[in-house]
Every structure is written in C-alpha cells, then in structure tokens.
Amino acid sequence: MIQTILDALSYGGIYGLAALGIGLVFGVMRLVNFAHGELIAIGAYLLIVTIDLGLPLSILIAVTGTAILALLMEFGVFKRLRLAGPAVLLIASFGVSVFLQRFYEIIFGALPLSGQIAPWMAGVIEFGDTTITRGSVVTIILALVLLSAMWFFIEKTTLGLQIRAASSDFQTARLLGVRSNRVIGAAFVFSGVLAAAVAFVLVTQRGSVDPLFGVNITILALVGTVIGGLGSLQGAALGGFAVGATISLLNSFLGNYRVYTYTWLFILVIIVLLVRPGGLISNKAVKERV
Amino acid sequence: MSDDLLRSNQLPGVTRFKWQQLLGPIVVVVALSYVVSGISVTFTFLTEGTLALLVMVLGLQVFIGNSGVLSFGQSAFAMVGGFATGLLTVPVKIKENVLDELWEPLKAINMGIWPSLVIAVVIGAFFAFLTGLFLMRLSGLAAGIATFALLMVADNVFFNWRLIGPGPQVMPQVPKFSFVDESIILAVIVMVVVYLIGISRRGRLLRATREDPLAARALGASVWRLRVLFFTVSGGIAALSGAMYAHHSGAVSARDFYLGFTFTTLAMLVIGGATSMWGAVVGTIAVTVIGQILLEFESGVTIGGLEITLPNGVRGLVIAAALVAILIWRPKGLTGGREFSLRLPFLSRP
Amino acid sequence: MNLLSVRDLHAGYGKVQVLYNGHIDVEPGELVGIVGPNGAGKSTFLGALAGSVRASNGSIDFDGASIKGKNPEDIVRLGLAMVPEGRAIFTDLTVNENLRLGLTGRREKSGAQRAIDEVMDLFPVLTTHKNHQAGLLSGGQQQQLAIARALVSEPKLLLLDEPSLGLSPTVIQDVFGVLARIQEQGTAIVVVEQRAHLVMSIAVRTLVMREGHIRATLSQADAQDEAKLAAAYFGTGEDRE
C-alpha cells in the first residue's frame, strides 16, 4: 500500500517535471512542443553512452547536451517562426520531433540501447515489515528539489519575473524592455534541464533507450499541461502531477481494464477543453496572441 | 500574427469553377498512375498505396484547407474506415479462426469490396459528424489538441478492444483490389468532390471565416455548422482512404493509422499547400517521390561504380526537414496554396 | 533640436494599412496630444513609434537617431517608454513586481532604487499597496501603476494611449494632473485621447486624426475655438494639411 502511494507520488513528480518543461516554453511563445520528448530521449542517450565516465560526469554531460539541443531547436527552427500562429508552431514541432527521432535512429540505431544507470535505484529500503523501492524515493526527492528550484527561479529572480510577465502578456513585456529572445532562450534551456531530469529517472527505470523513448511521456505530460491550464506554470506542474499519479493509481487498481486508461484520460482532455478552456486548475483563460 | 499556411492568395469568393483547375490535377494523377504502375508489380503496389494516401491528404485538405482549423483527428476516421471494410469483407472462416473474440454478429457478415467501401465511408462520416458536433466548437490550438486527443482515443480503443477487431494484432486476408484502376477511379471521384465542395457557396463562406476572424465571429453559430459539415465530409473521405489502404495491403491494424501515418499525410498537405486541392496532389506526389528515391538509397545504389548506402531513417529525416523548411521559407506550400494553372507560376500575379 | 521627428510614416497590420503619412515633432519637455474618433489610427501611430506595430514606410528619428524598424525592447532603452491602451498591467503580479519589470527598460542599472522611490513619491497610493496583487487595484490605481511602471525607466519621452479609458471624471483629473507634474520634471509626453478637450487644454499642440490621416494640427489657442475643433474632428469644412 505504501509502495502504491510512493509510486503514485514518484510518477506524479516525473510527469509534473515533464509538464512544467512543456509549460515553460508554451508560456513564453505559445508553442506546444511535441519535440520535448526528443529532448528527454537525448538526455537518456547521453546518460547511457557516457555512463562509463562515472555518474556525476555523465549527468553533467546529459544536462548540458539536452539544454544545448533545446537551444538549437529554438535557434534553428522556432526563432524563424516568430510570426507564425500556434497551429503552425505545433505542426513545426511535430516535424522537429520526427526529424530527431530519425536522427537518433541513424546515429544510435533503431533498436534499444541498454545500459545500467544508477543500478542502486532498483534496490529496496526496509522499514520493519514494509519494503519500498529506492527508485521511487529518489524520484520523489529529485522532483521536489527540482520543482522547488524552479519555483525559486520563477518567483524570486529577475529573469523568472520576466518569464512570468512574458507568459501573461508578451507584447507589454517587450514594451517594458524585456528581451524576447533572451526570455524564450531561457525557457528552452530550463525545459531542456527538466527534460534531462526526466530522462535520468526514466532511463534508470527502463534500463534502455530507443528513438521513441520520450514520445509517450510527452503526450501524457501534454495532457497534464492542458488540464492544468496552458499558460500557467503552477497549473502545468500540478496537471502533470495529477496525470502521472492518476495513471499510476489506475494501473494498480484497474487490473485488466487498465489498457483503456488512455481512452478515459483523453476523453477527459476533450471535455476540459470544451468546458474549461483555461484548464481545471488554473482560472486563467488561455490568451492566444492575435 | 497568423497561421500563414492556412491562408491563400486566392481571395475568398473570387474562386469560380475553372475546368483547368479540376482537370489539370486529374490528368496528372491519372497519367502518372498508369505510367508508374506500368513499370512493374512493385510499382503497381506503390501506386495503389500512394493513391490511398492521396485520398487521405485530400480529406485533410477539404477540412483544414477550407476551415483553417488544424486537425489531427482524421487519422481516427481512417482507422474507422480501415476496420469497417476489413470486418465487412474478410472471409467468415478467417474471422472465426483469427478473430475469435469478435462480436458474433460481426463474424457472420461478409460482402464485396464496393458495397463495403460505401458503408465504410458512411460510418466514417457518421463518427466525424458525432465528434465534430463537439470538437467544432473549438478552434486554433485547442482544436489541434482536442483532435489529437481524439486520435489517441481511437488508437487506444482499436488497439485493445477485441470485440470489434484484432486488437494489437493484424486483421489478415482483407480482399485486395484486382486492378490499379479501382484506386484511380476512387481518387478521381474524391478529387472532384473536394474541388467542387471547395468552390461551392458553403466552401467560400467557410474560407471567408478562415481569412477573417472577425467574419467568423460575425457568422457565429453558422461557422460551427459549416465546420461540422466539412469535418463530416473530411471524415468520410478519410475513412475511404483507410479502407483503400486495407484493400491495397490486404491487411489492416490500428497502428497503420497512428502517429507515423498522421505525420506523413499532414506533411504532404503542408508541403504541397494546404489551401488548394492541387496542393494536396503536389504534396502527395512530392513526398512520395522523395521518399521512394531515398528508400532506394537506403538499400544501396551504385552510381558510376560508387556504391552509396544511406542509413535507415534518412527518409523520415529528410521529409521532416522538408516540412520544417517549408513552414519557415514557403509557408503556403510548393503550390503557394493556389489551384492548378497552365500559366507558369512566376507569371501569375500573387 | 527635436526629440522626436516623424515624417511620412505608414503602418498597419499585415496587408491592412491603418496609418498614412503620419508625422509629428516633439521637443524635449513638450506635451503633444493626438485626438480623433475611434478607429482613426491613433493607437497604431503610437504603436509604430514604440516599435510594436511595423512601420512600412517613412522615418522615425528619436534623440538624434533613427529608430524605425527597431524592436520595442530596444526602443525603450533609448528613452522612449509607452503606456499601452487598457493599461496592460500584469494583474497576477504584485505592484512591486510590476515596477521591477519597468526597470528592465533602463539604460543604466544604477539608480534603480532612486527611480522607484521617485515614482512612489509621485503616486503615494502605490506605496500602500506595494505587495498587493496589481489586479486588486482600482481602475485609477492601475492606470497610475502603468504610468509609474513606464516612468521608472526614466524616459525622455512618454507615450500614453487613452489614459482616461474607463476612469471616472475625478480620477481622470488626478491622472492628468500627474501628467503635468511629469512634464514639469522635463519628460516629453505624447497623449492619445478620444476625449479631445482633456488633452487640448494641456497640450502645446494637438494633432487631429481621422481615417488613418492627420487632418489638422491645432495650437492651444485653436482648442478654444469650437468651430475649428469640430471642423477638424468631423471633417466638415476644409481639411487643413
């Protein structure tokens, strides 16, 4: 029972991090970035390829590499589409996503690449009669630390303030002198860092990575940002958490019917979009720039 | 800021029926189909498959191009169409052997390809109508995400519900088309339908709402009705595409119409130009030709004694790059979103 | 020398042109008004000056250099700040955070605290509500915050778009009183208003716009002349250009 709750919390934390990464970029440029999954995938690839250098160095390389790829996306593609609407950006990110999947296939092969990252995470901790996995505890701690760090950055720093302002009214923020490219670049870098954290947890769980590694979690995290309210950072993190925890709990309780979890989840998404376009958690309306 | 790919140089309302705009693309498609399918059996197979894709892209065009609303949901209706025709035409014996969990009444049904195609289209259009009633209240990004959610639901249901199909397996022994002519005829019919509905009064009205959000707001509820209508037509055409695909490959499964299929057909539409029927045709042909050439290279080609073998994945990489490049540098697509014209493109006024 | 000098400015959105042949001169410390009916192109004119609306043609010289085609974030750093229509304060952020955002547009990072203290002097009410959400302020207080937020960048020229919008007459008096004080401190101001009388009484010159064109330039003396004003405003009689 305790393990079930811990699993729900750790799943929720991981999906929350992924959703926050998507929400950050959406906030400042109204881009729903399908290619966030490929940021997670490159993080996982880098971890597995460099793990022989030792875990700390490997993590450093993965975080840096993922952040650089996020910036490359911005400079290579999205910066050139500043005048495009959200629908065009969505299609473009779909293109970037497929491009990177095929790129990974060419570089690393279509088959899964295995590796042991932090095998100690698979171990268990015993408290009298109950045993819990280390992985879920570490994941929860990691999620808490990163979410607090992001909260501090967003709420307490000047750059964070600028990101919040740009998320709610980009035009006015620019009139006040907020440098759009800098804010958007920062959002991409942080979404890359968050993607690397997600990659770390997922790859320790699964022990392998393939070109489509990040697709599933991205689609589900996207659900989280929609439910939480696109454009609201707290909403995105909470929405992601809710989706992750729900999936984890449904998987434990639904038995054979759990294969239909996605159906109910996505029907819920459609209902939320129809009834409360601003999201369940946030009251803010999605302001699409005209 | 605007969704440029969804706007065209052709002002709404000025589009009148022109024989060359309809016949041009038809001649190109028919001629190309016969020439290519005449090369070999492999190329006949390729032609049939491409025609099924063309129908799908036309189905996307009739909705996305005219309404300006992004939709990922048409793949769900292709899935419906593919499964419907599979269930209606696969021999009863095969169903009993392979699809043992199938709903009993479905097991007993069997009919020919043509009546089955009609039913598949009707079912696809019906589902599009039902979902459209809700989804067409949304526009912009919300519509994009909601239709994507629809695709996810369809995939999840078809992938798991063995009462209505093979679940994660493949539905085998779907009767194949005998000749390439069947696919050609179907594609031509769809081209005519898509062109005519595009230039119809309702089509022009819907395009007016695409070009001018204010007009859209002024028309209010009728925009919703127009969108539902076009979404329904588009869903029927997508279902036909799914069914054509099933009769072309002789088998059907849920994953045939998942993200890969959705991406390819959307890329074809955007690369060709979303706002015209000719754009759908050009995009389908262009992506197929590039894909085919790269496929050759992936399996190794010898040029002047030099053997070149590209790694697997290059095909998808190039098509994705082409999509992104088009969005950046030529957002209206290769055709500029214009219909077929005998004049050279650079002579026509923008 | 003119602080702002605009000639033959054309601007609009996409293919729709809204402003034709716009021109304006502002000397340091001057208050210039722009009036005209709804849809006359006033806001577009201001937007083009601030860089948020693309100018297709013409010249904009500010403080001795051309700023046409520059980004809004660069223009504000040159000393041209804008208070957009509808105030556009960040309602989710606190008053203090709104002001801190205004500091982004300063050229020199030193003196930031002094700038904030100065606007707090000018608008004492903001001190009281420093840590409150800006969305909780009244309309008049929000307008004061929007002006204060622009002022902390210590601009040489302040652009205001419809500052009286949605405010009660007494509050409007307060806001316009503050404008006079800002002007006294040496900041030039351009105010766009639909309520012509408000501006013309304090502006050294007032441009009258209609249908995307500047139809007349009225002096302070002209403002007292109802017939002249009506003629310029409604297009009766001859257009002076």
XYZ file of N, CA, C and O in Angstrom, chain A residues 46-189:
576
model
N 22.512 10.243 -23.919
C 23.786 10.749 -23.408
C 24.166 10.051 -22.109
O 25.336 9.725 -21.892
N 23.178 9.808 -21.254
C 23.464 9.110 -19.998
C 24.022 7.712 -20.280
O 25.037 7.309 -19.710
N 23.361 6.986 -21.153
C 23.771 5.601 -21.408
C 25.127 5.541 -22.106
O 25.980 4.718 -21.787
N 25.353 6.485 -23.045
C 26.602 6.452 -23.798
C 27.794 6.848 -22.921
O 28.894 6.336 -23.098
N 27.569 7.754 -21.959
C 28.711 8.270 -21.200
C 28.792 7.721 -19.776
O 29.612 8.193 -18.991
N 27.966 6.724 -19.443
C 27.916 6.277 -18.053
C 29.257 5.726 -17.556
O 29.570 5.781 -16.364
N 30.095 5.254 -18.487
C 31.405 4.728 -18.077
C 32.313 5.810 -17.501
O 33.292 5.516 -16.828
N 32.002 7.060 -17.775
C 32.810 8.153 -17.234
C 32.471 8.432 -15.770
O 33.054 9.320 -15.152
N 31.532 7.683 -15.250
C 31.097 7.928 -13.868
C 29.804 8.720 -13.863
O 29.572 9.562 -14.741
N 28.969 8.455 -12.872
C 27.630 9.038 -12.869
C 27.613 10.569 -12.846
O 26.901 11.179 -13.649
N 28.394 11.232 -11.971
C 28.305 12.701 -11.924
C 28.633 13.354 -13.265
O 27.903 14.230 -13.734
N 29.728 12.901 -13.877
C 30.132 13.477 -15.162
C 29.077 13.177 -16.226
O 28.718 14.031 -17.038
N 28.565 11.954 -16.186
C 27.555 11.540 -17.155
C 26.301 12.420 -17.038
O 25.735 12.862 -18.039
N 25.895 12.689 -15.819
C 24.718 13.546 -15.604
C 24.995 14.957 -16.128
O 24.157 15.566 -16.811
N 26.202 15.444 -15.832
C 26.571 16.785 -16.291
C 26.495 16.877 -17.814
O 25.927 17.815 -18.382
N 27.059 15.850 -18.467
C 27.036 15.836 -19.937
C 25.594 15.787 -20.438
O 25.215 16.508 -21.371
N 24.775 14.955 -19.811
C 23.395 14.800 -20.263
C 22.619 16.112 -20.114
O 21.903 16.532 -21.029
N 22.780 16.765 -18.960
C 22.048 18.013 -18.734
C 22.500 19.082 -19.727
O 21.680 19.753 -20.366
N 23.838 19.214 -19.882
C 24.349 20.214 -20.814
C 23.896 19.928 -22.240
O 23.415 20.822 -22.941
N 24.036 18.669 -22.639
C 23.675 18.297 -24.003
C 22.203 18.552 -24.292
O 21.834 19.070 -25.357
N 21.350 18.217 -23.345
C 19.914 18.400 -23.543
C 19.567 19.883 -23.635
O 18.779 20.291 -24.491
N 20.199 20.684 -22.761
C 19.943 22.127 -22.813
C 20.422 22.714 -24.143
O 19.751 23.561 -24.733
N 21.569 22.205 -24.631
C 22.077 22.714 -25.916
C 21.119 22.343 -27.051
O 20.811 23.170 -27.912
N 20.624 21.109 -27.036
C 19.687 20.708 -28.093
C 18.427 21.576 -28.046
O 17.892 21.978 -29.083
N 17.966 21.881 -26.824
C 16.784 22.735 -26.692
C 17.045 24.103 -27.323
O 16.208 24.639 -28.055
N 18.242 24.642 -27.080
C 18.587 25.937 -27.679
C 18.705 25.835 -29.192
O 18.310 26.747 -29.925
N 19.250 24.703 -29.663
C 19.373 24.504 -31.114
C 17.996 24.506 -31.772
O 17.810 25.065 -32.855
N 17.029 23.860 -31.119
C 15.653 23.866 -31.637
C 15.162 25.297 -31.811
O 14.592 25.663 -32.823
N 15.392 26.076 -30.742
C 14.925 27.461 -30.762
C 15.604 28.242 -31.887
O 14.955 28.893 -32.687
N 16.926 28.143 -31.962
C 17.634 28.948 -32.962
C 17.433 28.412 -34.372
O 17.317 29.170 -35.321
N 17.408 27.081 -34.497
C 17.305 26.501 -35.827
C 15.906 26.620 -36.419
O 15.748 26.794 -37.629
N 14.901 26.512 -35.584
C 13.535 26.418 -36.122
C 12.609 27.496 -35.570
O 12.111 28.347 -36.304
N 12.405 27.467 -34.265
C 11.297 28.251 -33.728
C 11.553 29.749 -33.785
O 10.632 30.538 -33.933
N 12.836 30.153 -33.706
C 13.135 31.572 -33.805
C 12.754 32.115 -35.184
O 12.423 33.276 -35.337
N 12.814 31.227 -36.162
C 12.463 31.659 -37.521
C 10.963 31.667 -37.732
O 10.480 32.006 -38.806
N 10.213 31.231 -36.756
C 8.756 31.166 -36.900
C 8.057 32.088 -35.902
O 6.936 31.841 -35.478
N 8.735 33.186 -35.527
C 8.179 34.086 -34.519
C 6.824 34.663 -34.928
O 5.990 34.952 -34.083
N 6.620 34.851 -36.218
C 5.374 35.478 -36.640
C 4.262 34.458 -36.896
O 3.145 34.817 -37.200
N 4.605 33.182 -36.750
C 3.607 32.161 -37.049
C 2.667 31.970 -35.867
O 3.008 32.254 -34.730
N 1.484 31.473 -36.158
C 0.498 31.222 -35.103
C 0.758 29.895 -34.414
O 1.605 29.115 -34.845
N 0.017 29.641 -33.314
C 0.236 28.423 -32.530
C 0.034 27.136 -33.330
O 0.729 26.155 -33.086
N -0.894 27.136 -34.280
C -1.138 25.915 -35.050
C 0.070 25.575 -35.909
O 0.487 24.415 -36.017
N 0.674 26.599 -36.532
C 1.868 26.372 -37.348
C 3.021 25.890 -36.468
O 3.759 24.961 -36.824
N 3.169 26.509 -35.302
C 4.231 26.098 -34.385
C 4.056 24.639 -33.967
O 5.023 23.885 -33.866
N 2.809 24.257 -33.732
C 2.516 22.881 -33.341
C 2.958 21.909 -34.433
O 3.631 20.906 -34.161
N 2.606 22.219 -35.679
C 2.996 21.347 -36.791
C 4.520 21.309 -36.913
O 5.124 20.261 -37.122
N 5.153 22.482 -36.768
C 6.609 22.542 -36.885
C 7.269 21.680 -35.812
O 8.235 20.961 -36.091
N 6.730 21.720 -34.585
C 7.351 20.930 -33.525
C 7.134 19.440 -33.773
O 7.970 18.618 -33.433
N 6.026 19.106 -34.392
C 5.778 17.725 -34.824
C 6.880 17.309 -35.806
O 7.453 16.216 -35.711
N 7.207 18.217 -36.741
C 8.268 17.951 -37.705
C 9.616 17.785 -37.021
O 10.370 16.863 -37.327
N 9.933 18.675 -36.083
C 11.200 18.591 -35.356
C 11.275 17.268 -34.602
O 12.316 16.600 -34.567
N 10.152 16.885 -34.004
C 10.094 15.646 -33.249
C 10.452 14.442 -34.127
O 11.331 13.640 -33.789
N 9.795 14.334 -35.289
C 10.065 13.208 -36.185
C 11.501 13.288 -36.712
O 12.203 12.274 -36.808
N 11.952 14.499 -37.032
C 13.323 14.689 -37.515
C 14.322 14.103 -36.513
O 15.214 13.330 -36.868
N 14.157 14.459 -35.244
C 15.106 13.995 -34.235
C 14.993 12.487 -33.997
O 16.001 11.809 -33.810
N 13.764 11.958 -34.045
C 13.611 10.503 -33.885
C 14.414 9.764 -34.952
O 15.123 8.795 -34.670
N 14.290 10.253 -36.198
C 15.022 9.597 -37.283
C 16.523 9.832 -37.149
O 17.332 8.984 -37.473
N 16.876 11.001 -36.644
C 18.283 11.307 -36.426
C 18.870 10.332 -35.408
O 19.960 9.783 -35.613
N 18.153 10.089 -34.318
C 18.636 9.135 -33.309
C 18.751 7.743 -33.910
O 19.659 6.983 -33.590
N 17.783 7.418 -34.784
C 17.812 6.106 -35.422
C 19.087 5.952 -36.252
O 19.740 4.906 -36.246
N 19.440 7.038 -36.967
C 20.639 6.980 -37.812
C 21.893 6.864 -36.946
O 22.803 6.081 -37.239
N 21.960 7.639 -35.866
C 23.167 7.662 -35.040
C 23.263 6.436 -34.126
O 24.299 5.779 -34.048
N 22.170 6.139 -33.425
C 22.234 5.107 -32.384
C 21.560 3.794 -32.797
O 21.601 2.822 -32.057
N 20.890 3.771 -33.958
C 20.185 2.564 -34.383
C 18.754 2.553 -33.896
O 18.406 3.226 -32.934
N 17.923 1.753 -34.578
C 16.504 1.715 -34.234
C 16.230 0.872 -32.997
O 15.223 1.029 -32.337
N 17.160 -0.048 -32.693
C 16.935 -0.937 -31.556
C 17.294 -0.257 -30.253
O 18.101 0.667 -30.228
N 16.693 -0.721 -29.154
C 17.003 -0.095 -27.861
C 18.475 -0.258 -27.493
O 19.094 -1.267 -27.778
N 19.001 0.785 -26.882
C 20.375 0.789 -26.392
C 20.290 0.610 -24.873
O 19.659 1.402 -24.194
N 20.917 -0.457 -24.372
C 20.772 -0.706 -22.930
C 21.970 -0.205 -22.147
O 23.065 -0.058 -22.674
N 21.751 0.026 -20.888
C 22.839 0.449 -20.009
C 22.321 0.560 -18.593
O 21.147 0.817 -18.374
N 23.205 0.352 -17.648
C 22.806 0.441 -16.249
C 23.181 1.803 -15.703
O 24.344 2.096 -15.479
N 22.197 2.642 -15.526
C 22.436 3.929 -14.895
C 21.980 3.797 -13.447
O 20.832 3.461 -13.194
N 22.849 4.046 -12.537
C 22.477 4.028 -11.122
C 21.678 2.787 -10.743
O 20.508 2.876 -10.375
N 22.299 1.601 -10.837
C 21.568 0.364 -10.527
C 21.081 0.312 -9.082
O 20.115 -0.390 -8.787
N 21.738 1.084 -8.201
C 21.304 1.075 -6.799
C 19.875 1.567 -6.631
O 19.227 1.326 -5.629
N 19.350 2.279 -7.656
C 17.974 2.769 -7.536
C 16.954 1.632 -7.562
O 15.808 1.800 -7.155
N 17.381 0.468 -8.080
C 16.447 -0.661 -8.132
C 16.325 -1.348 -6.781
O 15.412 -2.125 -6.559
N 17.222 -1.050 -5.864
C 17.216 -1.710 -4.560
C 16.028 -1.300 -3.702
O 15.235 -0.441 -4.076
N 15.901 -1.943 -2.554
C 14.775 -1.634 -1.671
C 15.273 -1.142 -0.311
O 16.392 -1.403 0.086
N 14.415 -0.383 0.323
C 14.667 0.053 1.688
C 13.648 -0.657 2.580
O 12.460 -0.716 2.222
N 14.108 -1.197 3.703
C 13.180 -1.920 4.570
C 12.884 -1.128 5.828
O 13.782 -0.613 6.479
N 11.584 -0.997 6.110
C 11.137 -0.418 7.374
C 10.322 -1.496 8.079
O 9.129 -1.633 7.813
N 10.930 -2.281 8.937
C 10.178 -3.352 9.581
C 9.588 -4.286 8.545
O 10.325 -4.912 7.784
N 8.238 -4.334 8.462
C 7.583 -5.252 7.536
C 7.518 -4.711 6.113
O 7.458 -5.464 5.158
N 7.484 -3.361 5.993
C 7.254 -2.808 4.660
C 8.587 -2.548 3.958
O 9.545 -2.086 4.564
N 8.595 -2.885 2.692
C 9.763 -2.538 1.875
C 9.319 -1.594 0.777
O 8.234 -1.733 0.212
N 10.171 -0.618 0.489
C 9.866 0.294 -0.610
C 11.094 0.388 -1.500
O 12.220 0.206 -1.056
N 10.848 0.683 -2.802
C 11.986 0.753 -3.714
C 12.704 2.079 -3.545
O 12.086 3.116 -3.299
N 14.031 2.021 -3.682
C 14.822 3.249 -3.587
C 14.462 4.218 -4.706
O 14.423 5.409 -4.515
N 14.197 3.624 -5.886
C 13.925 4.463 -7.060
C 12.795 5.446 -6.806
O 12.915 6.633 -7.107
N 11.708 4.944 -6.198
C 10.564 5.842 -6.012
C 10.917 6.951 -5.035
O 10.534 8.107 -5.233
N 11.685 6.622 -3.995
C 12.068 7.648 -3.020
C 12.965 8.699 -3.672
O 12.734 9.910 -3.537
N 13.987 8.216 -4.399
C 14.905 9.153 -5.057
C 14.153 10.042 -6.048
O 14.375 11.250 -6.123
N 13.234 9.419 -6.774
C 12.463 10.186 -7.747
C 11.661 11.295 -7.078
O 11.633 12.440 -7.549
N 11.014 10.945 -5.984
C 10.205 11.942 -5.281
C 11.093 13.086 -4.788
O 10.765 14.265 -4.958
N 12.249 12.722 -4.209
C 13.156 13.764 -3.714
C 13.643 14.644 -4.862
O 13.624 15.876 -4.790
N 14.051 13.990 -5.962
C 14.543 14.739 -7.121
C 13.479 15.696 -7.645
O 13.737 16.872 -7.936
N 12.248 15.175 -7.741
C 11.155 16.012 -8.240
C 10.920 17.195 -7.308
O 10.764 18.341 -7.760
N 10.927 16.924 -6.008
C 10.707 18.002 -5.040
C 11.795 19.056 -5.138
O 11.525 20.259 -5.173
N 13.053 18.595 -5.213
C 14.175 19.539 -5.290
C 14.069 20.392 -6.543
O 14.170 21.623 -6.501
N 13.821 19.724 -7.679
C 13.777 20.481 -8.934
C 12.587 21.425 -8.992
O 12.693 22.557 -9.467
N 11.430 20.959 -8.507
C 10.261 21.824 -8.528
C 10.476 23.036 -7.617
O 10.113 24.161 -7.971
N 11.127 22.819 -6.456
C 11.406 23.956 -5.574
C 12.402 24.907 -6.231
O 12.248 26.130 -6.162
N 13.424 24.329 -6.870
C 14.417 25.176 -7.530
C 13.761 26.005 -8.624
O 14.016 27.212 -8.757
N 12.875 25.354 -9.398
C 12.184 26.085 -10.456
C 11.272 27.162 -9.864
O 11.172 28.263 -10.387
N 10.618 26.802 -8.748
C 9.743 27.772 -8.109
C 10.547 28.990 -7.672
O 10.154 30.134 -7.920
N 11.707 28.733 -7.066
C 12.553 29.837 -6.621
C 12.966 30.690 -7.821
O 12.863 31.917 -7.795
N 13.404 30.028 -8.858
C 13.869 30.756 -10.043
C 12.750 31.612 -10.638
O 12.941 32.786 -10.955
N 11.568 31.024 -10.762
C 10.463 31.728 -11.399
C 9.940 32.869 -10.514
O 9.633 33.961 -10.981
N 9.867 32.606 -9.199
C 9.241 33.592 -8.306
C 10.216 34.646 -7.811
O 9.815 35.761 -7.496
N 11.486 34.289 -7.673
C 12.386 35.170 -6.942
C 13.444 35.871 -7.785
O 14.060 36.823 -7.326
N 13.713 35.401 -8.989
C 14.767 36.053 -9.770
C 14.155 37.007 -10.799
O 12.971 36.898 -11.141
N 14.993 37.914 -11.269
C 14.519 38.875 -12.264
C 14.149 38.177 -13.569
O 13.112 38.473 -14.176
N 14.995 37.232 -13.994
C 14.694 36.510 -15.232
C 13.373 35.748 -15.091
O 12.556 35.704 -16.018
N 13.167 35.164 -13.907
C 11.909 34.457 -13.660
C 10.716 35.402 -13.739
O 9.679 35.076 -14.311
N 10.890 36.584 -13.175
C 9.831 37.599 -13.231
C 9.524 37.958 -14.690
O 8.360 38.074 -15.092
N 10.597 38.094 -15.465
C 10.394 38.428 -16.882
C 9.668 37.296 -17.610
O 8.838 37.543 -18.477
N 10.001 36.057 -17.253
C 9.316 34.919 -17.894
C 7.833 34.931 -17.528
O 6.965 34.729 -18.381
N 7.545 35.225 -16.239
C 6.136 35.281 -15.856
C 5.395 36.384 -16.612
O 4.273 36.200 -17.070
N 6.060 37.534 -16.708
C 5.425 38.646 -17.420
C 5.203 38.294 -18.884
O 4.121 38.499 -19.438
N 6.233 37.726 -19.511
C 6.125 37.375 -20.928
C 5.053 36.318 -21.137
O 4.378 36.299 -22.161
N 4.880 35.419 -20.159
C 3.861 34.388 -20.295
C 2.463 34.974 -20.265
O 1.560 34.471 -20.911
N 2.281 36.047 -19.505
C 0.912 36.547 -19.425
C 0.627 37.606 -20.488
O -0.475 37.683 -20.988
N 1.619 38.424 -20.845
C 1.377 39.405 -21.908
C 2.705 39.763 -22.574
O 3.432 40.643 -22.128
N 2.977 39.062 -23.650
C 4.276 39.173 -24.288
C 4.535 40.565 -24.848
O 5.619 41.124 -24.710
N 3.515 41.138 -25.493
C 3.682 42.457 -26.123
C 4.056 43.523 -25.097
O 5.000 44.299 -25.292
N 3.314 43.554 -24.002
C 3.579 44.564 -22.982
C 4.955 44.347 -22.355
O 5.685 45.309 -22.105
N 5.311 43.075 -22.124
C 6.631 42.796 -21.560
C 7.721 43.376 -22.452
O 8.680 43.985 -21.977
N 7.549 43.230 -23.752
C 8.558 43.773 -24.674
C 8.595 45.288 -24.608
O 9.663 45.904 -24.666
N 7.415 45.909 -24.488
C 7.373 47.373 -24.401
C 8.141 47.872 -23.186
O 8.672 48.979 -23.179
N 8.193 47.040 -22.133
C 8.910 47.448 -20.940
C 10.400 47.162 -21.043
O 11.162 47.502 -20.142
N 10.795 46.492 -22.115
C 12.227 46.257 -22.306
C 12.646 44.819 -22.096
O 13.829 44.501 -22.150
N 11.685 43.922 -21.842
C 12.034 42.515 -21.680
C 12.489 41.971 -23.031
O 11.769 42.081 -24.023
N 13.697 41.446 -23.066
C 14.243 40.952 -24.336
C 13.627 39.604 -24.673
O 13.893 38.601 -24.008
N 12.817 39.599 -25.748
C 12.036 38.400 -26.065
C 12.935 37.190 -26.315
O 12.692 36.107 -25.808
N 14.002 37.383 -27.090
C 14.839 36.237 -27.433
C 15.520 35.651 -26.201
O 15.695 34.447 -26.091
N 15.877 36.524 -25.271
C 16.562 36.072 -24.075
C 15.609 35.248 -23.200
O 15.968 34.176 -22.702
N 14.398 35.765 -23.050
C 13.407 35.067 -22.228
C 13.042 33.719 -22.843
O 12.970 32.695 -22.160
N 12.838 33.713 -24.160
C 12.470 32.466 -24.824
C 13.635 31.473 -24.757
O 13.447 30.290 -24.473
N 14.860 31.988 -24.984
C 16.040 31.124 -24.870
C 16.133 30.504 -23.486
O 16.393 29.304 -23.344
N 15.909 31.328 -22.458
C 15.977 30.818 -21.081
C 14.928 29.735 -20.853
O 15.209 28.700 -20.248
N 13.722 29.972 -21.367
C 12.661 28.980 -21.202
C 13.064 27.656 -21.853
O 12.844 26.575 -21.286
N 13.677 27.728 -23.035
C 14.117 26.496 -23.701
C 15.204 25.790 -22.892
O 15.181 24.570 -22.730
N 16.179 26.561 -22.372
C 17.249 25.951 -21.593
C 16.668 25.218 -20.383
O 17.011 24.065 -20.111
